């Protein structure tokens, strides 16, 4: 998924869900990476200007639950997930 | 022995559904002696006691199914059960509508009952679903599940 | 608060039945948020491991229904549940056929699950049903139930 | 259900179930009471010549589970029930 060879600027797709979506006013956004520096999920969150990343919010990269300090690659799908309330 | 791939069936459905026909199909797909089932429906009151107009359910497609499948396989193996069926609604639900159906089959009733209960808890705590209650035209995201 | 009379429904049935339509009717008769269900079907092996041709089930009509109803009312009250549905086969059953369906509804999943499990045990231990296994044309009355 | 006023000799209806039915070769029988003496369920069982009443066998009179030493009245329905194996 590393697109650094392509013409498009390196970026990640950010997904918000449920209350985070309402808070931000959007559900999906393309966020540019500051290549060549490696950025973490938490650093991307901080760019969103939604306050501190709540401890209860889970992070998924490419549909795997990971730590908020997981590094991102261009083309990744990064999702921020409020506490689950299904079932 | 790990369950074979077709031993976990997951359906995320976005329209009203009683779940009974789907349950019947699944029951006919296997012949295990013991099946434990749980069905959850929308209450007519919100968490704060006000009348509930609707319950909105959203999920993270893809990750949601993958996490449910992983939980189901792990729990089937742990409890010595054979097959699991999960049917979960998303979208706007009215009071009385089915939210979730969980069914687990096994050779013995104890393992089937315990695994079904554990899989329901996994759905509530480990799968990316979110509920929003609507009362008087105002939507409120739930911050936690109903107690056991 | 004691359950009202129509909150316990008992059906003893002498013909093959999937149970699913009866379950659907019963589910539509109430609107409780949580329903736990158990379905038991005939195994294809006898208790001693031989292939099972058929399972014969007999009961003591009248006393059987009364004892089930008494157990169900006591358990609904004890667990804080609302409605119970019991469907039990009698007669000659083939492997794979439904023997028993127990369903219990409540406002919460925990009580529904615990009461359903307890009512199933009551059916196995406190209601006058008897099973006879048929293998190679020979019938053997069971002296005890399968373990949990 | 006391029929002592009628012309019929005082009797009880005895029901056997499951293995007891096979053992005896019958499922329902009318057994005369030795009136005016009061007889118990156990005493009726002993008349059936099926050996000692097994401890695991339950006794029902008029569809109530009772002790084997419960007295009978004319017209009663008396049932002997092997251990239950339903569900």
GROMACS .gro file of C-alpha atoms in nm:
model
  470
    1UNK     CA    1   0.000   0.000   0.000
    2UNK     CA    2   0.309   0.225   0.002
    3UNK     CA    3   0.238   0.487  -0.263
    4UNK     CA    4   0.564   0.679  -0.229
    5UNK     CA    5   0.656   0.579  -0.585
    6UNK     CA    6   0.333   0.729  -0.728
    7UNK     CA    7   0.258   1.087  -0.820
    8UNK     CA    8  -0.006   1.133  -0.547
    9UNK     CA    9   0.119   1.303  -0.227
   10UNK     CA   10   0.160   1.041   0.048
   11UNK     CA   11  -0.155   1.033   0.260
   12UNK     CA   12  -0.375   0.813   0.479
   13UNK     CA   13  -0.751   0.768   0.483
   14UNK     CA   14  -0.893   0.857   0.826
   15UNK     CA   15  -1.228   0.715   0.940
   16UNK     CA   16  -1.430   0.838   1.237
   17UNK     CA   17  -1.728   0.654   1.388
   18UNK     CA   18  -2.031   0.725   1.603
   19UNK     CA   19  -1.982   1.011   1.853
   20UNK     CA   20  -1.640   1.103   1.707
   21UNK     CA   21  -1.806   1.150   1.368
   22UNK     CA   22  -2.063   1.389   1.519
   23UNK     CA   23  -1.794   1.574   1.714
   24UNK     CA   24  -1.578   1.628   1.405
   25UNK     CA   25  -1.861   1.683   1.158
   26UNK     CA   26  -1.713   1.437   0.908
   27UNK     CA   27  -1.673   1.060   0.874
   28UNK     CA   28  -1.389   1.012   0.625
   29UNK     CA   29  -1.101   1.232   0.525
   30UNK     CA   30  -0.772   1.206   0.339
   31UNK     CA   31  -0.484   1.335   0.555
   32UNK     CA   32  -0.142   1.410   0.403
   33UNK     CA   33   0.163   1.252   0.565
   34UNK     CA   34   0.462   1.476   0.632
   35UNK     CA   35   0.696   1.245   0.442
   36UNK     CA   36   0.968   1.137   0.480
   37UNK     CA   37   0.913   1.156   0.861
   38UNK     CA   38   0.718   0.855   1.000
   39UNK     CA   39   0.398   0.951   1.181
   40UNK     CA   40   0.193   0.756   1.433
   41UNK     CA   41  -0.184   0.724   1.463
   42UNK     CA   42  -0.172   0.956   1.763
   43UNK     CA   43   0.013   1.222   1.562
   44UNK     CA   44  -0.251   1.207   1.291
   45UNK     CA   45  -0.523   1.238   1.558
   46UNK     CA   46  -0.353   1.549   1.695
   47UNK     CA   47  -0.374   1.706   1.347
   48UNK     CA   48  -0.754   1.660   1.355
   49UNK     CA   49  -0.792   1.919   1.634
   50UNK     CA   50  -1.043   1.711   1.832
   51UNK     CA   51  -0.866   1.747   2.167
   52UNK     CA   52  -0.653   1.478   2.333
   53UNK     CA   53  -0.708   1.124   2.206
   54UNK     CA   54  -0.940   0.973   2.469
   55UNK     CA   55  -0.796   0.662   2.637
   56UNK     CA   56  -1.114   0.469   2.561
   57UNK     CA   57  -1.087   0.531   2.185
   58UNK     CA   58  -0.937   0.235   1.997
   59UNK     CA   59  -0.720   0.272   1.689
   60UNK     CA   60  -0.739   0.045   1.384
   61UNK     CA   61  -0.493   0.052   1.094
   62UNK     CA   62  -0.597  -0.139   0.784
   63UNK     CA   63  -0.869  -0.305   0.992
   64UNK     CA   64  -0.637  -0.431   1.263
   65UNK     CA   65  -0.667  -0.298   1.617
   66UNK     CA   66  -0.327  -0.150   1.704
   67UNK     CA   67  -0.164   0.081   1.956
   68UNK     CA   68  -0.211   0.456   1.906
   69UNK     CA   69   0.166   0.477   1.866
   70UNK     CA   70   0.167   0.247   1.565
   71UNK     CA   71   0.347   0.406   1.265
   72UNK     CA   72   0.156   0.476   0.945
   73UNK     CA   73   0.240   0.418   0.584
   74UNK     CA   74   0.102   0.603   0.285
   75UNK     CA   75  -0.227   0.450   0.174
   76UNK     CA   76  -0.318   0.313   0.517
   77UNK     CA   77  -0.677   0.317   0.641
   78UNK     CA   78  -0.671   0.466   0.991
   79UNK     CA   79  -0.987   0.445   1.205
   80UNK     CA   80  -1.068   0.592   1.547
   81UNK     CA   81  -1.328   0.385   1.735
   82UNK     CA   82  -1.530   0.499   2.039
   83UNK     CA   83  -1.622   0.231   2.299
   84UNK     CA   84  -1.831  -0.045   2.139
   85UNK     CA   85  -2.197  -0.067   2.239
   86UNK     CA   86  -2.337  -0.342   2.016
   87UNK     CA   87  -2.506  -0.673   2.085
   88UNK     CA   88  -0.953  -2.928   1.656
   89UNK     CA   89  -1.018  -2.591   1.496
   90UNK     CA   90  -1.366  -2.528   1.355
   91UNK     CA   91  -1.381  -2.542   0.978
   92UNK     CA   92  -1.446  -2.210   0.795
   93UNK     CA   93  -1.816  -2.273   0.734
   94UNK     CA   94  -1.874  -2.334   1.103
   95UNK     CA   95  -1.905  -1.962   1.174
   96UNK     CA   96  -2.175  -1.770   0.990
   97UNK     CA   97  -2.208  -1.393   1.033
   98UNK     CA   98  -2.479  -1.175   0.884
   99UNK     CA   99  -2.500  -0.796   0.925
  100UNK     CA  100  -2.845  -0.692   0.812
  101UNK     CA  101  -2.977  -0.340   0.750
  102UNK     CA  102  -3.351  -0.408   0.728
  103UNK     CA  103  -3.610  -0.523   0.987
  104UNK     CA  104  -3.590  -0.899   1.032
  105UNK     CA  105  -3.747  -1.144   1.277
  106UNK     CA  106  -3.440  -1.368   1.254
  107UNK     CA  107  -3.650  -1.682   1.276
  108UNK     CA  108  -3.623  -1.787   0.911
  109UNK     CA  109  -3.247  -1.731   0.915
  110UNK     CA  110  -3.226  -1.936   1.234
  111UNK     CA  111  -3.428  -2.213   1.071
  112UNK     CA  112  -3.192  -2.221   0.768
  113UNK     CA  113  -2.889  -2.233   0.993
  114UNK     CA  114  -3.039  -2.508   1.211
  115UNK     CA  115  -3.102  -2.717   0.900
  116UNK     CA  116  -2.738  -2.673   0.795
  117UNK     CA  117  -2.611  -2.880   1.088
  118UNK     CA  118  -2.738  -3.165   1.304
  119UNK     CA  119  -2.584  -3.098   1.645
  120UNK     CA  120  -2.784  -3.222   1.944
  121UNK     CA  121  -2.772  -2.902   2.149
  122UNK     CA  122  -2.832  -2.545   2.032
  123UNK     CA  123  -2.838  -2.239   2.259
  124UNK     CA  124  -2.978  -1.918   2.116
  125UNK     CA  125  -3.008  -1.561   2.233
  126UNK     CA  126  -3.226  -1.294   2.074
  127UNK     CA  127  -3.211  -0.930   2.175
  128UNK     CA  128  -3.478  -0.678   2.079
  129UNK     CA  129  -3.507  -0.300   2.105
  130UNK     CA  130  -3.661  -0.180   2.433
  131UNK     CA  131  -3.931   0.086   2.427
  132UNK     CA  132  -3.753   0.299   2.686
  133UNK     CA  133  -3.417   0.473   2.659
  134UNK     CA  134  -3.134   0.417   2.912
  135UNK     CA  135  -3.251   0.727   3.101
  136UNK     CA  136  -3.611   0.601   3.119
  137UNK     CA  137  -3.765   0.822   2.851
  138UNK     CA  138  -3.980   0.665   2.578
  139UNK     CA  139  -3.754   0.547   2.295
  140UNK     CA  140  -3.849   0.639   1.939
  141UNK     CA  141  -3.576   0.447   1.764
  142UNK     CA  142  -3.236   0.291   1.811
  143UNK     CA  143  -2.970   0.369   1.551
  144UNK     CA  144  -2.697   0.111   1.506
  145UNK     CA  145  -2.380   0.167   1.307
  146UNK     CA  146  -2.075  -0.051   1.258
  147UNK     CA  147  -1.732  -0.059   1.094
  148UNK     CA  148  -1.786  -0.292   0.797
  149UNK     CA  149  -1.509  -0.541   0.742
  150UNK     CA  150  -1.334  -0.504   1.076
  151UNK     CA  151  -1.663  -0.582   1.249
  152UNK     CA  152  -1.716  -0.914   1.072
  153UNK     CA  153  -1.349  -1.008   1.114
  154UNK     CA  154  -1.352  -0.943   1.490
  155UNK     CA  155  -1.678  -1.135   1.538
  156UNK     CA  156  -1.543  -1.428   1.339
  157UNK     CA  157  -1.220  -1.434   1.542
  158UNK     CA  158  -1.415  -1.422   1.871
  159UNK     CA  159  -1.652  -1.696   1.755
  160UNK     CA  160  -1.372  -1.931   1.647
  161UNK     CA  161  -1.181  -1.880   1.968
  162UNK     CA  162  -1.493  -1.936   2.181
  163UNK     CA  163  -1.609  -2.243   1.985
  164UNK     CA  164  -1.269  -2.399   2.041
  165UNK     CA  165  -1.251  -2.296   2.407
  166UNK     CA  166  -1.596  -2.437   2.490
  167UNK     CA  167  -1.579  -2.745   2.267
  168UNK     CA  168  -1.867  -2.634   2.046
  169UNK     CA  169  -1.921  -2.686   1.674
  170UNK     CA  170  -2.103  -2.405   1.492
  171UNK     CA  171  -2.193  -2.043   1.556
  172UNK     CA  172  -2.441  -1.811   1.388
  173UNK     CA  173  -2.448  -1.436   1.447
  174UNK     CA  174  -2.713  -1.208   1.299
  175UNK     CA  175  -2.679  -0.838   1.385
  176UNK     CA  176  -2.891  -0.546   1.273
  177UNK     CA  177  -2.759  -0.207   1.172
  178UNK     CA  178  -2.954   0.103   1.067
  179UNK     CA  179  -3.258   0.261   1.231
  180UNK     CA  180  -3.449   0.013   1.452
  181UNK     CA  181  -3.790   0.057   1.611
  182UNK     CA  182  -3.886  -0.075   1.955
  183UNK     CA  183  -3.951  -0.449   1.941
  184UNK     CA  184  -3.726  -0.509   1.641
  185UNK     CA  185  -3.454  -0.772   1.657
  186UNK     CA  186  -3.106  -0.628   1.724
  187UNK     CA  187  -2.904  -0.943   1.761
  188UNK     CA  188  -2.936  -1.320   1.735
  189UNK     CA  189  -2.656  -1.549   1.853
  190UNK     CA  190  -2.676  -1.927   1.818
  191UNK     CA  191  -2.419  -2.190   1.912
  192UNK     CA  192  -2.444  -2.564   1.855
  193UNK     CA  193  -2.261  -2.845   2.031
  194UNK     CA  194  -2.302  -3.206   2.131
  195UNK     CA  195  -2.385  -3.108   2.491
  196UNK     CA  196  -2.618  -2.845   2.633
  197UNK     CA  197  -2.375  -2.700   2.893
  198UNK     CA  198  -2.102  -2.602   2.644
  199UNK     CA  199  -2.361  -2.467   2.397
  200UNK     CA  200  -2.521  -2.247   2.666
  201UNK     CA  201  -2.190  -2.118   2.803
  202UNK     CA  202  -2.044  -2.048   2.458
  203UNK     CA  203  -2.361  -1.868   2.343
  204UNK     CA  204  -2.350  -1.642   2.650
  205UNK     CA  205  -1.977  -1.573   2.601
  206UNK     CA  206  -2.021  -1.493   2.231
  207UNK     CA  207  -2.300  -1.248   2.314
  208UNK     CA  208  -2.068  -1.068   2.559
  209UNK     CA  209  -1.795  -1.062   2.293
  210UNK     CA  210  -2.041  -0.900   2.050
  211UNK     CA  211  -2.123  -0.636   2.309
  212UNK     CA  212  -1.768  -0.557   2.414
  213UNK     CA  213  -1.532  -0.656   2.132
  214UNK     CA  214  -1.708  -0.576   1.804
  215UNK     CA  215  -1.725  -0.227   1.649
  216UNK     CA  216  -2.096  -0.157   1.677
  217UNK     CA  217  -2.236   0.168   1.814
  218UNK     CA  218  -2.586   0.244   1.939
  219UNK     CA  219  -2.757   0.583   1.936
  220UNK     CA  220  -3.090   0.627   2.115
  221UNK     CA  221  -3.349   0.863   1.969
  222UNK     CA  222  -3.600   1.027   2.205
  223UNK     CA  223  -3.803   1.336   2.120
  224UNK     CA  224  -3.603   1.378   1.802
  225UNK     CA  225  -3.273   1.396   1.990
  226UNK     CA  226  -3.005   1.131   1.934
  227UNK     CA  227  -2.770   1.022   2.215
  228UNK     CA  228  -2.478   0.788   2.156
  229UNK     CA  229  -2.458   0.523   2.428
  230UNK     CA  230  -2.132   0.521   2.618
  231UNK     CA  231  -2.177   0.169   2.756
  232UNK     CA  232  -2.391  -0.142   2.725
  233UNK     CA  233  -2.680  -0.250   2.943
  234UNK     CA  234  -2.562  -0.455   3.242
  235UNK     CA  235  -2.579  -0.834   3.231
  236UNK     CA  236  -4.489  -1.034   4.143
  237UNK     CA  237  -4.621  -1.369   4.016
  238UNK     CA  238  -4.633  -1.422   3.640
  239UNK     CA  239  -4.983  -1.406   3.496
  240UNK     CA  240  -5.135  -1.732   3.370
  241UNK     CA  241  -5.063  -1.672   3.002
  242UNK     CA  242  -4.698  -1.614   3.074
  243UNK     CA  243  -4.623  -1.986   3.068
  244UNK     CA  244  -4.702  -2.175   2.749
  245UNK     CA  245  -4.651  -2.552   2.730
  246UNK     CA  246  -4.698  -2.768   2.423
  247UNK     CA  247  -4.655  -3.146   2.415
  248UNK     CA  248  -4.643  -3.250   2.051
  249UNK     CA  249  -4.655  -3.601   1.904
  250UNK     CA  250  -4.546  -3.528   1.545
  251UNK     CA  251  -4.213  -3.412   1.392
  252UNK     CA  252  -4.175  -3.037   1.429
  253UNK     CA  253  -3.890  -2.794   1.371
  254UNK     CA  254  -4.018  -2.571   1.652
  255UNK     CA  255  -3.924  -2.256   1.465
  256UNK     CA  256  -4.275  -2.148   1.364
  257UNK     CA  257  -4.401  -2.205   1.718
  258UNK     CA  258  -4.107  -2.004   1.849
  259UNK     CA  259  -4.192  -1.724   1.606
  260UNK     CA  260  -4.555  -1.715   1.722
  261UNK     CA  261  -4.449  -1.705   2.085
  262UNK     CA  262  -4.191  -1.431   2.022
  263UNK     CA  263  -4.460  -1.220   1.855
  264UNK     CA  264  -4.686  -1.265   2.160
  265UNK     CA  265  -4.453  -1.062   2.383
  266UNK     CA  266  -4.204  -0.777   2.341
  267UNK     CA  267  -3.938  -0.849   2.603
  268UNK     CA  268  -3.588  -0.726   2.520
  269UNK     CA  269  -3.402  -1.048   2.600
  270UNK     CA  270  -3.493  -1.404   2.501
  271UNK     CA  271  -3.281  -1.711   2.570
  272UNK     CA  272  -3.368  -2.030   2.388
  273UNK     CA  273  -3.249  -2.389   2.396
  274UNK     CA  274  -3.325  -2.652   2.135
  275UNK     CA  275  -3.238  -3.018   2.180
  276UNK     CA  276  -3.236  -3.267   1.895
  277UNK     CA  277  -3.203  -3.644   1.873
  278UNK     CA  278  -2.843  -3.767   1.840
  279UNK     CA  279  -2.755  -4.030   1.582
  280UNK     CA  280  -2.575  -4.246   1.836
  281UNK     CA  281  -2.715  -4.423   2.141
  282UNK     CA  282  -2.577  -4.370   2.494
  283UNK     CA  283  -2.357  -4.681   2.447
  284UNK     CA  284  -2.216  -4.551   2.117
  285UNK     CA  285  -2.417  -4.771   1.878
  286UNK     CA  286  -2.600  -4.609   1.584
  287UNK     CA  287  -2.942  -4.492   1.698
  288UNK     CA  288  -3.243  -4.583   1.486
  289UNK     CA  289  -3.501  -4.391   1.684
  290UNK     CA  290  -3.574  -4.237   2.020
  291UNK     CA  291  -3.908  -4.315   2.181
  292UNK     CA  292  -4.046  -4.058   2.423
  293UNK     CA  293  -4.342  -4.115   2.651
  294UNK     CA  294  -4.492  -3.898   2.922
  295UNK     CA  295  -4.764  -3.893   3.188
  296UNK     CA  296  -5.022  -3.656   3.036
  297UNK     CA  297  -5.169  -3.410   3.280
  298UNK     CA  298  -4.915  -3.448   3.559
  299UNK     CA  299  -4.639  -3.370   3.309
  300UNK     CA  300  -4.787  -3.037   3.200
  301UNK     CA  301  -4.873  -2.945   3.561
  302UNK     CA  302  -4.520  -3.012   3.688
  303UNK     CA  303  -4.363  -2.818   3.400
  304UNK     CA  304  -4.594  -2.524   3.461
  305UNK     CA  305  -4.515  -2.523   3.833
  306UNK     CA  306  -4.140  -2.535   3.763
  307UNK     CA  307  -4.165  -2.260   3.503
  308UNK     CA  308  -4.363  -2.025   3.731
  309UNK     CA  309  -4.127  -2.080   4.021
  310UNK     CA  310  -3.820  -2.024   3.802
  311UNK     CA  311  -3.962  -1.714   3.629
  312UNK     CA  312  -4.025  -1.562   3.967
  313UNK     CA  313  -3.688  -1.667   4.110
  314UNK     CA  314  -3.491  -1.523   3.816
  315UNK     CA  315  -3.704  -1.214   3.760
  316UNK     CA  316  -3.815  -1.321   3.412
  317UNK     CA  317  -4.143  -1.267   3.231
  318UNK     CA  318  -4.252  -1.545   2.995
  319UNK     CA  319  -4.164  -1.907   2.932
  320UNK     CA  320  -4.237  -2.135   2.638
  321UNK     CA  321  -4.182  -2.511   2.648
  322UNK     CA  322  -4.230  -2.736   2.347
  323UNK     CA  323  -4.162  -3.106   2.404
  324UNK     CA  324  -4.194  -3.397   2.164
  325UNK     CA  325  -4.336  -3.736   2.252
  326UNK     CA  326  -4.370  -4.044   2.030
  327UNK     CA  327  -4.111  -4.201   1.800
  328UNK     CA  328  -3.836  -3.955   1.699
  329UNK     CA  329  -3.569  -4.000   1.433
  330UNK     CA  330  -3.211  -3.867   1.464
  331UNK     CA  331  -3.201  -3.492   1.400
  332UNK     CA  332  -3.561  -3.431   1.508
  333UNK     CA  333  -3.638  -3.170   1.772
  334UNK     CA  334  -3.697  -3.317   2.120
  335UNK     CA  335  -3.731  -3.003   2.326
  336UNK     CA  336  -3.743  -2.625   2.289
  337UNK     CA  337  -3.727  -2.399   2.595
  338UNK     CA  338  -3.751  -2.020   2.567
  339UNK     CA  339  -3.750  -1.760   2.843
  340UNK     CA  340  -3.793  -1.385   2.804
  341UNK     CA  341  -3.689  -1.106   3.038
  342UNK     CA  342  -3.579  -0.747   3.037
  343UNK     CA  343  -3.214  -0.847   3.083
  344UNK     CA  344  -3.000  -1.111   2.912
  345UNK     CA  345  -2.845  -1.258   3.229
  346UNK     CA  346  -3.171  -1.357   3.397
  347UNK     CA  347  -3.314  -1.489   3.067
  348UNK     CA  348  -3.009  -1.709   3.009
  349UNK     CA  349  -2.995  -1.841   3.366
  350UNK     CA  350  -3.369  -1.910   3.382
  351UNK     CA  351  -3.370  -2.087   3.045
  352UNK     CA  352  -3.086  -2.315   3.158
  353UNK     CA  353  -3.261  -2.386   3.490
  354UNK     CA  354  -3.593  -2.462   3.322
  355UNK     CA  355  -3.420  -2.706   3.086
  356UNK     CA  356  -3.271  -2.888   3.387
  357UNK     CA  357  -3.615  -2.895   3.550
  358UNK     CA  358  -3.759  -3.054   3.234
  359UNK     CA  359  -3.488  -3.319   3.245
  360UNK     CA  360  -3.513  -3.401   3.613
  361UNK     CA  361  -3.859  -3.302   3.739
  362UNK     CA  362  -4.105  -3.379   3.458
  363UNK     CA  363  -4.245  -3.727   3.388
  364UNK     CA  364  -4.091  -3.796   3.046
  365UNK     CA  365  -3.914  -4.120   2.960
  366UNK     CA  366  -3.678  -4.197   2.675
  367UNK     CA  367  -3.620  -4.533   2.511
  368UNK     CA  368  -3.340  -4.575   2.259
  369UNK     CA  369  -3.389  -4.808   1.964
  370UNK     CA  370  -3.082  -4.972   1.808
  371UNK     CA  371  -3.091  -5.282   1.585
  372UNK     CA  372  -3.460  -5.323   1.663
  373UNK     CA  373  -3.398  -5.343   2.038
  374UNK     CA  374  -3.541  -5.080   2.273
  375UNK     CA  375  -3.358  -4.973   2.590
  376UNK     CA  376  -3.513  -4.740   2.846
  377UNK     CA  377  -3.265  -4.479   2.961
  378UNK     CA  378  -3.197  -4.479   3.332
  379UNK     CA  379  -3.052  -4.129   3.343
  380UNK     CA  380  -3.007  -3.817   3.134
  381UNK     CA  381  -2.702  -3.708   2.938
  382UNK     CA  382  -2.461  -3.506   3.156
  383UNK     CA  383  -2.466  -3.128   3.135
  384UNK     CA  384  -6.376  -3.949   4.420
  385UNK     CA  385  -6.479  -4.175   4.711
  386UNK     CA  386  -6.707  -4.433   4.554
  387UNK     CA  387  -6.793  -4.626   4.872
  388UNK     CA  388  -7.157  -4.521   4.834
  389UNK     CA  389  -7.184  -4.674   4.484
  390UNK     CA  390  -7.248  -5.034   4.383
  391UNK     CA  391  -6.900  -5.082   4.228
  392UNK     CA  392  -6.648  -5.254   4.453
  393UNK     CA  393  -6.401  -4.999   4.591
  394UNK     CA  394  -6.093  -4.988   4.367
  395UNK     CA  395  -5.811  -4.770   4.239
  396UNK     CA  396  -5.677  -4.724   3.888
  397UNK     CA  397  -5.306  -4.813   3.874
  398UNK     CA  398  -5.084  -4.671   3.599
  399UNK     CA  399  -4.735  -4.791   3.511
  400UNK     CA  400  -4.491  -4.607   3.286
  401UNK     CA  401  -4.184  -4.679   3.075
  402UNK     CA  402  -3.967  -4.966   3.205
  403UNK     CA  403  -4.222  -5.059   3.474
  404UNK     CA  404  -4.483  -5.103   3.201
  405UNK     CA  405  -4.253  -5.339   3.009
  406UNK     CA  406  -4.163  -5.528   3.326
  407UNK     CA  407  -4.528  -5.583   3.424
  408UNK     CA  408  -4.663  -5.634   3.072
  409UNK     CA  409  -4.947  -5.386   3.128
  410UNK     CA  410  -4.992  -5.011   3.157
  411UNK     CA  411  -5.324  -4.964   3.337
  412UNK     CA  412  -5.519  -5.186   3.571
  413UNK     CA  413  -5.805  -5.160   3.816
  414UNK     CA  414  -5.703  -5.294   4.159
  415UNK     CA  415  -5.963  -5.369   4.427
  416UNK     CA  416  -5.918  -5.214   4.769
  417UNK     CA  417  -5.959  -5.439   5.072
  418UNK     CA  418  -6.216  -5.206   5.230
  419UNK     CA  419  -6.274  -5.102   5.499
  420UNK     CA  420  -5.897  -5.121   5.576
  421UNK     CA  421  -5.701  -4.823   5.443
  422UNK     CA  422  -5.422  -4.917   5.206
  423UNK     CA  423  -5.113  -4.724   5.102
  424UNK     CA  424  -4.955  -4.690   4.759
  425UNK     CA  425  -4.676  -4.923   4.873
  426UNK     CA  426  -4.928  -5.188   4.976
  427UNK     CA  427  -5.093  -5.172   4.634
  428UNK     CA  428  -4.748  -5.202   4.470
  429UNK     CA  429  -4.680  -5.515   4.674
  430UNK     CA  430  -4.998  -5.669   4.531
  431UNK     CA  431  -4.860  -5.621   4.180
  432UNK     CA  432  -4.584  -5.880   4.239
  433UNK     CA  433  -4.313  -5.671   4.073
  434UNK     CA  434  -4.058  -5.710   4.354
  435UNK     CA  435  -3.977  -5.444   4.614
  436UNK     CA  436  -4.077  -5.089   4.523
  437UNK     CA  437  -3.749  -4.937   4.396
  438UNK     CA  438  -3.640  -4.629   4.592
  439UNK     CA  439  -3.602  -4.433   4.268
  440UNK     CA  440  -3.963  -4.493   4.164
  441UNK     CA  441  -4.192  -4.199   4.242
  442UNK     CA  442  -4.557  -4.234   4.340
  443UNK     CA  443  -4.835  -4.004   4.217
  444UNK     CA  444  -5.191  -4.014   4.349
  445UNK     CA  445  -5.446  -3.821   4.145
  446UNK     CA  446  -5.156  -3.653   3.963
  447UNK     CA  447  -4.982  -3.531   4.277
  448UNK     CA  448  -4.640  -3.665   4.368
  449UNK     CA  449  -4.676  -3.815   4.719
  450UNK     CA  450  -4.496  -4.051   4.956
  451UNK     CA  451  -4.527  -4.425   4.891
  452UNK     CA  452  -4.696  -4.448   5.231
  453UNK     CA  453  -4.977  -4.215   5.130
  454UNK     CA  454  -5.321  -4.375   5.192
  455UNK     CA  455  -5.554  -4.439   4.902
  456UNK     CA  456  -5.925  -4.380   4.858
  457UNK     CA  457  -6.156  -4.563   4.624
  458UNK     CA  458  -6.147  -4.406   4.277
  459UNK     CA  459  -5.795  -4.272   4.311
  460UNK     CA  460  -5.554  -4.274   4.017
  461UNK     CA  461  -5.228  -4.425   4.142
  462UNK     CA  462  -4.918  -4.403   3.919
  463UNK     CA  463  -4.569  -4.550   3.961
  464UNK     CA  464  -4.303  -4.345   3.784
  465UNK     CA  465  -3.949  -4.459   3.699
  466UNK     CA  466  -3.674  -4.191   3.704
  467UNK     CA  467  -3.749  -3.913   3.455
  468UNK     CA  468  -3.530  -3.888   3.146
  469UNK     CA  469  -3.690  -3.612   2.941
  470UNK     CA  470  -3.568  -3.281   2.807
   0.00000   0.00000   0.00000
